[in-house]
PDB file of C-alpha atoms in Angstrom:
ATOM      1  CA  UNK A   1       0.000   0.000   0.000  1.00 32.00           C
ATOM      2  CA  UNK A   2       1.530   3.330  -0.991  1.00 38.00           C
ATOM      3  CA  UNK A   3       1.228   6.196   1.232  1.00 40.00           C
ATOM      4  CA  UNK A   4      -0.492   9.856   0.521  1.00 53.00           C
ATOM      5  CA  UNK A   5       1.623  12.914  -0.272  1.00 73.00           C
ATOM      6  CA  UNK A   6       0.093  14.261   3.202  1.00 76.00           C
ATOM      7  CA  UNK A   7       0.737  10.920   5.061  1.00 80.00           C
ATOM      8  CA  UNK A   8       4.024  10.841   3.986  1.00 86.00           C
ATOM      9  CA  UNK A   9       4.686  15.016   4.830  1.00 85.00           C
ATOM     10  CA  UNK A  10       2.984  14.220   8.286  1.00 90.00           C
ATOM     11  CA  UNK A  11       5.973  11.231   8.909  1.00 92.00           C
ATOM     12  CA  UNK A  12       8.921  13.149   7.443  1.00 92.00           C
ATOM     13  CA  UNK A  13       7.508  16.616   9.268  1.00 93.00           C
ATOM     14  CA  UNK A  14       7.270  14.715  12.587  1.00 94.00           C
ATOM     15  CA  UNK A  15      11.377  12.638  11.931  1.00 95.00           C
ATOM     16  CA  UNK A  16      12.626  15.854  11.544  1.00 95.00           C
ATOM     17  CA  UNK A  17      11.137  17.036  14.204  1.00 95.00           C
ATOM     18  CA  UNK A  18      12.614  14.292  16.756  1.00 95.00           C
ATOM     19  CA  UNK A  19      15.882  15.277  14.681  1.00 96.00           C
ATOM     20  CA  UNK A  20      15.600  18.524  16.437  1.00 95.00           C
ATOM     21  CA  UNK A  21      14.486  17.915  19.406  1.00 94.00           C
ATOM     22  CA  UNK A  22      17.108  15.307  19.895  1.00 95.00           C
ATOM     23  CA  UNK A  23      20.007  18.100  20.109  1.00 95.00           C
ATOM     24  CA  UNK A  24      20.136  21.829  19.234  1.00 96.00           C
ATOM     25  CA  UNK A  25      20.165  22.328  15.196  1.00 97.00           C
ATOM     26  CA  UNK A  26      21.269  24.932  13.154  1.00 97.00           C
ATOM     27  CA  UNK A  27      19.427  25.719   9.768  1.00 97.00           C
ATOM     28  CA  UNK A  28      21.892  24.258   7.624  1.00 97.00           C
ATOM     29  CA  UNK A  29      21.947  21.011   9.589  1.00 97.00           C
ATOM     30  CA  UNK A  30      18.000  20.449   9.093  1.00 97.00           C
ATOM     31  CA  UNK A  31      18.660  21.568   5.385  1.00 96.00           C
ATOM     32  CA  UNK A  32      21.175  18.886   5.121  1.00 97.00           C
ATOM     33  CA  UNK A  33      19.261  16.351   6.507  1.00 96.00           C
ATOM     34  CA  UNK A  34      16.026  16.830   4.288  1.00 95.00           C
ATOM     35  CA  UNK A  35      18.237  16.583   1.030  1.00 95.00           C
ATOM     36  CA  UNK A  36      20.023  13.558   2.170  1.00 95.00           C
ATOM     37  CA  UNK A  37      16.036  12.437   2.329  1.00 93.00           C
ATOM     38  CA  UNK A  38      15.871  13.553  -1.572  1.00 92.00           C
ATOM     39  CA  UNK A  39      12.986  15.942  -0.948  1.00 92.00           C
ATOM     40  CA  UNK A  40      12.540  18.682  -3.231  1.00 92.00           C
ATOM     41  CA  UNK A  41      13.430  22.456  -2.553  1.00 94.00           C
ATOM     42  CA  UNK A  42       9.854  23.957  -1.549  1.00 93.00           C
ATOM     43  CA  UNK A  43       8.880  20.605   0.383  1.00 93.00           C
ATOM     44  CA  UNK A  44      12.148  21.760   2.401  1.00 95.00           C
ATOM     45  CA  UNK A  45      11.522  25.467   2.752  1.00 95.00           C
ATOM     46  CA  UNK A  46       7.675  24.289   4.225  1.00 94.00           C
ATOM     47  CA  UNK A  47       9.025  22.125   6.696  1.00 95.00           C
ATOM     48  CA  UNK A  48      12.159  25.030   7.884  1.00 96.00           C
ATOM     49  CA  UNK A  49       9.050  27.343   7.763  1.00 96.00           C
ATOM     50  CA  UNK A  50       7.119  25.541  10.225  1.00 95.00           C
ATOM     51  CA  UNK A  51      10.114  24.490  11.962  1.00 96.00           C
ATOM     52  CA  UNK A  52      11.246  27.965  12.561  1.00 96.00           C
ATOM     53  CA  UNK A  53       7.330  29.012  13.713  1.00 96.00           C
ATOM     54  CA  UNK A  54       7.371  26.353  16.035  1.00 96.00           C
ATOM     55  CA  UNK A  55      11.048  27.349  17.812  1.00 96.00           C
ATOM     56  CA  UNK A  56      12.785  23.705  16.760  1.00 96.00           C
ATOM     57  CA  UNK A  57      15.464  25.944  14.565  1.00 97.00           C
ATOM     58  CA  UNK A  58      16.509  28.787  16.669  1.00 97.00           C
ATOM     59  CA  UNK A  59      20.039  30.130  15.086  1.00 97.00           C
ATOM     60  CA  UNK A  60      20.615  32.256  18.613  1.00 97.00           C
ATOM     61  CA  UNK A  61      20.073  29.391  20.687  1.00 97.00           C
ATOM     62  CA  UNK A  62      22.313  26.690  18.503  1.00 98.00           C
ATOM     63  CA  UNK A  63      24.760  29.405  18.648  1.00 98.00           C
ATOM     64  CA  UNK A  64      24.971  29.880  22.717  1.00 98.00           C
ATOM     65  CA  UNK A  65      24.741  25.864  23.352  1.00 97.00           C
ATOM     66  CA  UNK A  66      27.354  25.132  20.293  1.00 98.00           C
ATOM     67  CA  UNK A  67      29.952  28.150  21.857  1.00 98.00           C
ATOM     68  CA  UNK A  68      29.330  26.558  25.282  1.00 97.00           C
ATOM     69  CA  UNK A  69      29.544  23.281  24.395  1.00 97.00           C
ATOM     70  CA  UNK A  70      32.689  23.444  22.759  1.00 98.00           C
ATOM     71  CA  UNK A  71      34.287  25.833  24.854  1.00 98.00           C
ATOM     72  CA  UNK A  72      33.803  23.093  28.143  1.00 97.00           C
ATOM     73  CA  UNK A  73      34.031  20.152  26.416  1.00 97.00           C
ATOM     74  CA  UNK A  74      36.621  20.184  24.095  1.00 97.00           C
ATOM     75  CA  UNK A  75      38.283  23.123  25.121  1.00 97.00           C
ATOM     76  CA  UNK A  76      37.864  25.145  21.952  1.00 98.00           C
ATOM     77  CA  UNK A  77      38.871  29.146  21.523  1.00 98.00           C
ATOM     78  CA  UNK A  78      37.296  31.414  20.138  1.00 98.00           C
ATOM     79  CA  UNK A  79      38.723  31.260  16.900  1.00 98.00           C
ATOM     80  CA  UNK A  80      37.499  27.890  16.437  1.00 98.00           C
ATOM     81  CA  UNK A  81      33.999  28.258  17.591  1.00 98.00           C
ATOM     82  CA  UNK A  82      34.000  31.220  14.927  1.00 98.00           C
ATOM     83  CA  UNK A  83      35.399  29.377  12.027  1.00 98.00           C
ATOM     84  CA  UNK A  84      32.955  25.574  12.894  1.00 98.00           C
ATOM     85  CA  UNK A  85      29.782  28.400  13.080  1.00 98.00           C
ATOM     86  CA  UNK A  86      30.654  30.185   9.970  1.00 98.00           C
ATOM     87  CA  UNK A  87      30.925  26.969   8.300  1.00 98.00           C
ATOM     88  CA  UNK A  88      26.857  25.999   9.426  1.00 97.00           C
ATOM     89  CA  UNK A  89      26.374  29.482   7.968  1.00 97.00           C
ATOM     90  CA  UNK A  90      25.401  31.614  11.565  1.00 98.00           C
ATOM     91  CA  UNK A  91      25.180  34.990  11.158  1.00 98.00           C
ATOM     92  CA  UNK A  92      27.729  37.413  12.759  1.00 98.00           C
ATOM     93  CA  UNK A  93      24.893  38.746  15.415  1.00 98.00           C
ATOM     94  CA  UNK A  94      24.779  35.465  16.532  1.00 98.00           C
ATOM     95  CA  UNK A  95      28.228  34.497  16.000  1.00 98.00           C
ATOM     96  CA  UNK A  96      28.790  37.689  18.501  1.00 98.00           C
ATOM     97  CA  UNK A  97      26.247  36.676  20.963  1.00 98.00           C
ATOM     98  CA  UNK A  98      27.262  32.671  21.190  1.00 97.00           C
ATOM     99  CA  UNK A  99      30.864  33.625  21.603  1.00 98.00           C
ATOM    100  CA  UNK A 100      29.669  35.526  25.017  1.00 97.00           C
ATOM    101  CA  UNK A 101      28.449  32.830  26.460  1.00 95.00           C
ATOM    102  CA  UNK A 102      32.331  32.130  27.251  1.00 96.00           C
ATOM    103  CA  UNK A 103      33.522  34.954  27.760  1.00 95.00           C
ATOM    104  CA  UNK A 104      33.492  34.784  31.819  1.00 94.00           C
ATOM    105  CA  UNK A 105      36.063  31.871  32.175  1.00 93.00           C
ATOM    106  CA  UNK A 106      37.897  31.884  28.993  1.00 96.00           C
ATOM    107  CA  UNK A 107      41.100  33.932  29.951  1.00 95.00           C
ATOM    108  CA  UNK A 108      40.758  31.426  33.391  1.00 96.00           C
ATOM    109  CA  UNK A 109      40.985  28.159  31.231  1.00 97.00           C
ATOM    110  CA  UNK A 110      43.594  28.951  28.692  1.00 96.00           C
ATOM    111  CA  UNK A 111      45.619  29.312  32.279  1.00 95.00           C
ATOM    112  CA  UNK A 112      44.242  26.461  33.479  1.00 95.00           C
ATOM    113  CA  UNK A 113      45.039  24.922  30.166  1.00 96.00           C
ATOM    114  CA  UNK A 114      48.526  25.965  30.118  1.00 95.00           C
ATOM    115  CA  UNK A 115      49.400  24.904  33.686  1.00 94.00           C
ATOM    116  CA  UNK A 116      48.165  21.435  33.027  1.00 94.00           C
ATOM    117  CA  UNK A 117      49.943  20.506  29.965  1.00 93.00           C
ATOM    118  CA  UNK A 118      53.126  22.246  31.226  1.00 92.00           C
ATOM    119  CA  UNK A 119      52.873  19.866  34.503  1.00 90.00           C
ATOM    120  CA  UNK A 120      52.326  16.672  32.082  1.00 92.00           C
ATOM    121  CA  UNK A 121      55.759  17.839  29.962  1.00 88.00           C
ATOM    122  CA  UNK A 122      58.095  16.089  32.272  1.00 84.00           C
ATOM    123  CA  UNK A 123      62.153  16.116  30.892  1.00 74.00           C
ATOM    124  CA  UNK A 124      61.868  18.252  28.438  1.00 77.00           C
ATOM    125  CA  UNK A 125      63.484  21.664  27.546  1.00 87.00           C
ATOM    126  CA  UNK A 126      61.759  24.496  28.286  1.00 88.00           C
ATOM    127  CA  UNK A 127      61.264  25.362  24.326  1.00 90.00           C
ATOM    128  CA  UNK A 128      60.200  22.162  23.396  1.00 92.00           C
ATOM    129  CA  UNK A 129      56.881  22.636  26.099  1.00 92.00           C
ATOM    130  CA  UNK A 130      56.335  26.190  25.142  1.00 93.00           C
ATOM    131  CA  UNK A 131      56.133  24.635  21.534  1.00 94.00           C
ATOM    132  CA  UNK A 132      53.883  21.854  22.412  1.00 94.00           C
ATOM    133  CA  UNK A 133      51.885  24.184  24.179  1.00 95.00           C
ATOM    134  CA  UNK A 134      51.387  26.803  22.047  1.00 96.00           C
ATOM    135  CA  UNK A 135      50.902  23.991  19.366  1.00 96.00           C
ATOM    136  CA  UNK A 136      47.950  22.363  21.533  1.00 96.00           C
ATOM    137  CA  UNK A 137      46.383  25.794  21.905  1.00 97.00           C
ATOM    138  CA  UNK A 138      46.251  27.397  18.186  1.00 98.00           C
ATOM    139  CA  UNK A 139      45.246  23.901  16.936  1.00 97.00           C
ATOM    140  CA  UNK A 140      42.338  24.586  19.066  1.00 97.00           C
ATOM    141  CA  UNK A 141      41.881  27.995  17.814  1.00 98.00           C
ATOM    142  CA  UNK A 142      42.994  29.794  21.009  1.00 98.00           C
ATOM    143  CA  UNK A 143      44.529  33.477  20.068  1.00 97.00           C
ATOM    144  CA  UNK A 144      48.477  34.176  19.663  1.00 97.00           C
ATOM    145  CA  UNK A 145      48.927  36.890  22.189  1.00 97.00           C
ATOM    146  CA  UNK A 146      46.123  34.628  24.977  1.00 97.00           C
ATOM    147  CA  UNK A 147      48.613  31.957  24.497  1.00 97.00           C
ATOM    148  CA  UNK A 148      51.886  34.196  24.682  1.00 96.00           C
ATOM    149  CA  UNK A 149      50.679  35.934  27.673  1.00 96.00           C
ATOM    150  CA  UNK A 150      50.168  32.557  29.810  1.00 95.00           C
ATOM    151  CA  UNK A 151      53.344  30.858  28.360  1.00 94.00           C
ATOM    152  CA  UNK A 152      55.314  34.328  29.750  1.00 94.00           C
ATOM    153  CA  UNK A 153      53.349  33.876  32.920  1.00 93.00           C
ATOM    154  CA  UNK A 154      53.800  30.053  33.278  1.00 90.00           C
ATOM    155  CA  UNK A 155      57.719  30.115  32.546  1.00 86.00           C
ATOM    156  CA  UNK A 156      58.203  33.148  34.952  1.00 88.00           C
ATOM    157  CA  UNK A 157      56.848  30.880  38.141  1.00 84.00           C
ATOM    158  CA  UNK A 158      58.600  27.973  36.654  1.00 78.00           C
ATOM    159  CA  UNK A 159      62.122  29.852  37.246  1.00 74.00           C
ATOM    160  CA  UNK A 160      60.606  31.014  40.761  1.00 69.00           C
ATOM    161  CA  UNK A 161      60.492  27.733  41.532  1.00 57.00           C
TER     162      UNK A 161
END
């Protein structure tokens, strides 16, 4: 028995909505999704419409809970976070507003950052961990001078010592 057009909207309509509700989605994501489904263009822009009406898709909101995310899980920068939410196509506003969700503790955890990896480079020179450091850090899209300024501050209490 073949389904109706409306049955068959109805079913995809309510899959994409567990899609979103499963974990916060950005537009392109839900886009994505629908086309890997092979529906056609307007069928899509109907079901971001109502998605968007009903507050699944929320481009603010996946911006805040991506920046945070990232930031305390993985230990991102800013940099990062930037370049991963241009790439799912977030606008700068909300670029601007996600990114101060981590604003509070981010100069705090690059130091805590620093200070742990230093402590786990045992026996080797004192270039070779400010190089594995600073490494670590841009990798993860931390800024030059953030990562400067700690590796100054780390190596001055390390010749306290």
């Amino acid at each position: 028995m073949k389904l109706s057009n409306s049955t068959n909207n109805k079913k995809i309509q309510l899959k994409i909505e567990n899609f979103c509700l499963y974990q916060e989605r950005c537009e392109k994501e839900v886009v994505i999704k629908l086309r890997s489904w092979g529906l056609e263009k307007n069928l899509i822009d109907d079901i971001l419409l109502n998605l968007l009406n009903q507050d699944l898709i929320n481009e603010t909101r996946f911006s805040k809970n991506f920046s945070r995310g990232k930031f305390r899980i993985k230990k991102w920068g800013r940099l990062k976070i930037y370049q991963e939410l241009k790439k799912r196509s977030i606008s700068e506003i909300d670029i601007k507003i996600g990114l101060k969700e981590i604003e509070e503790d981010y100069d705090f955890t690059c130091q805590e950052l620093v200070k742990k990896i230093w402590e786990s480079l045992k026996s080797r020179s004192l270039i070779e961990k400010k190089k594995k450091i600073w490494d670590y850090l841009r990798y993860r899209g931390w800024e030059k001078a953030l990562i400067f300024d700690q590796l100054e501050k780390i190596e001055r209490q390390s010749i306290n010592l």
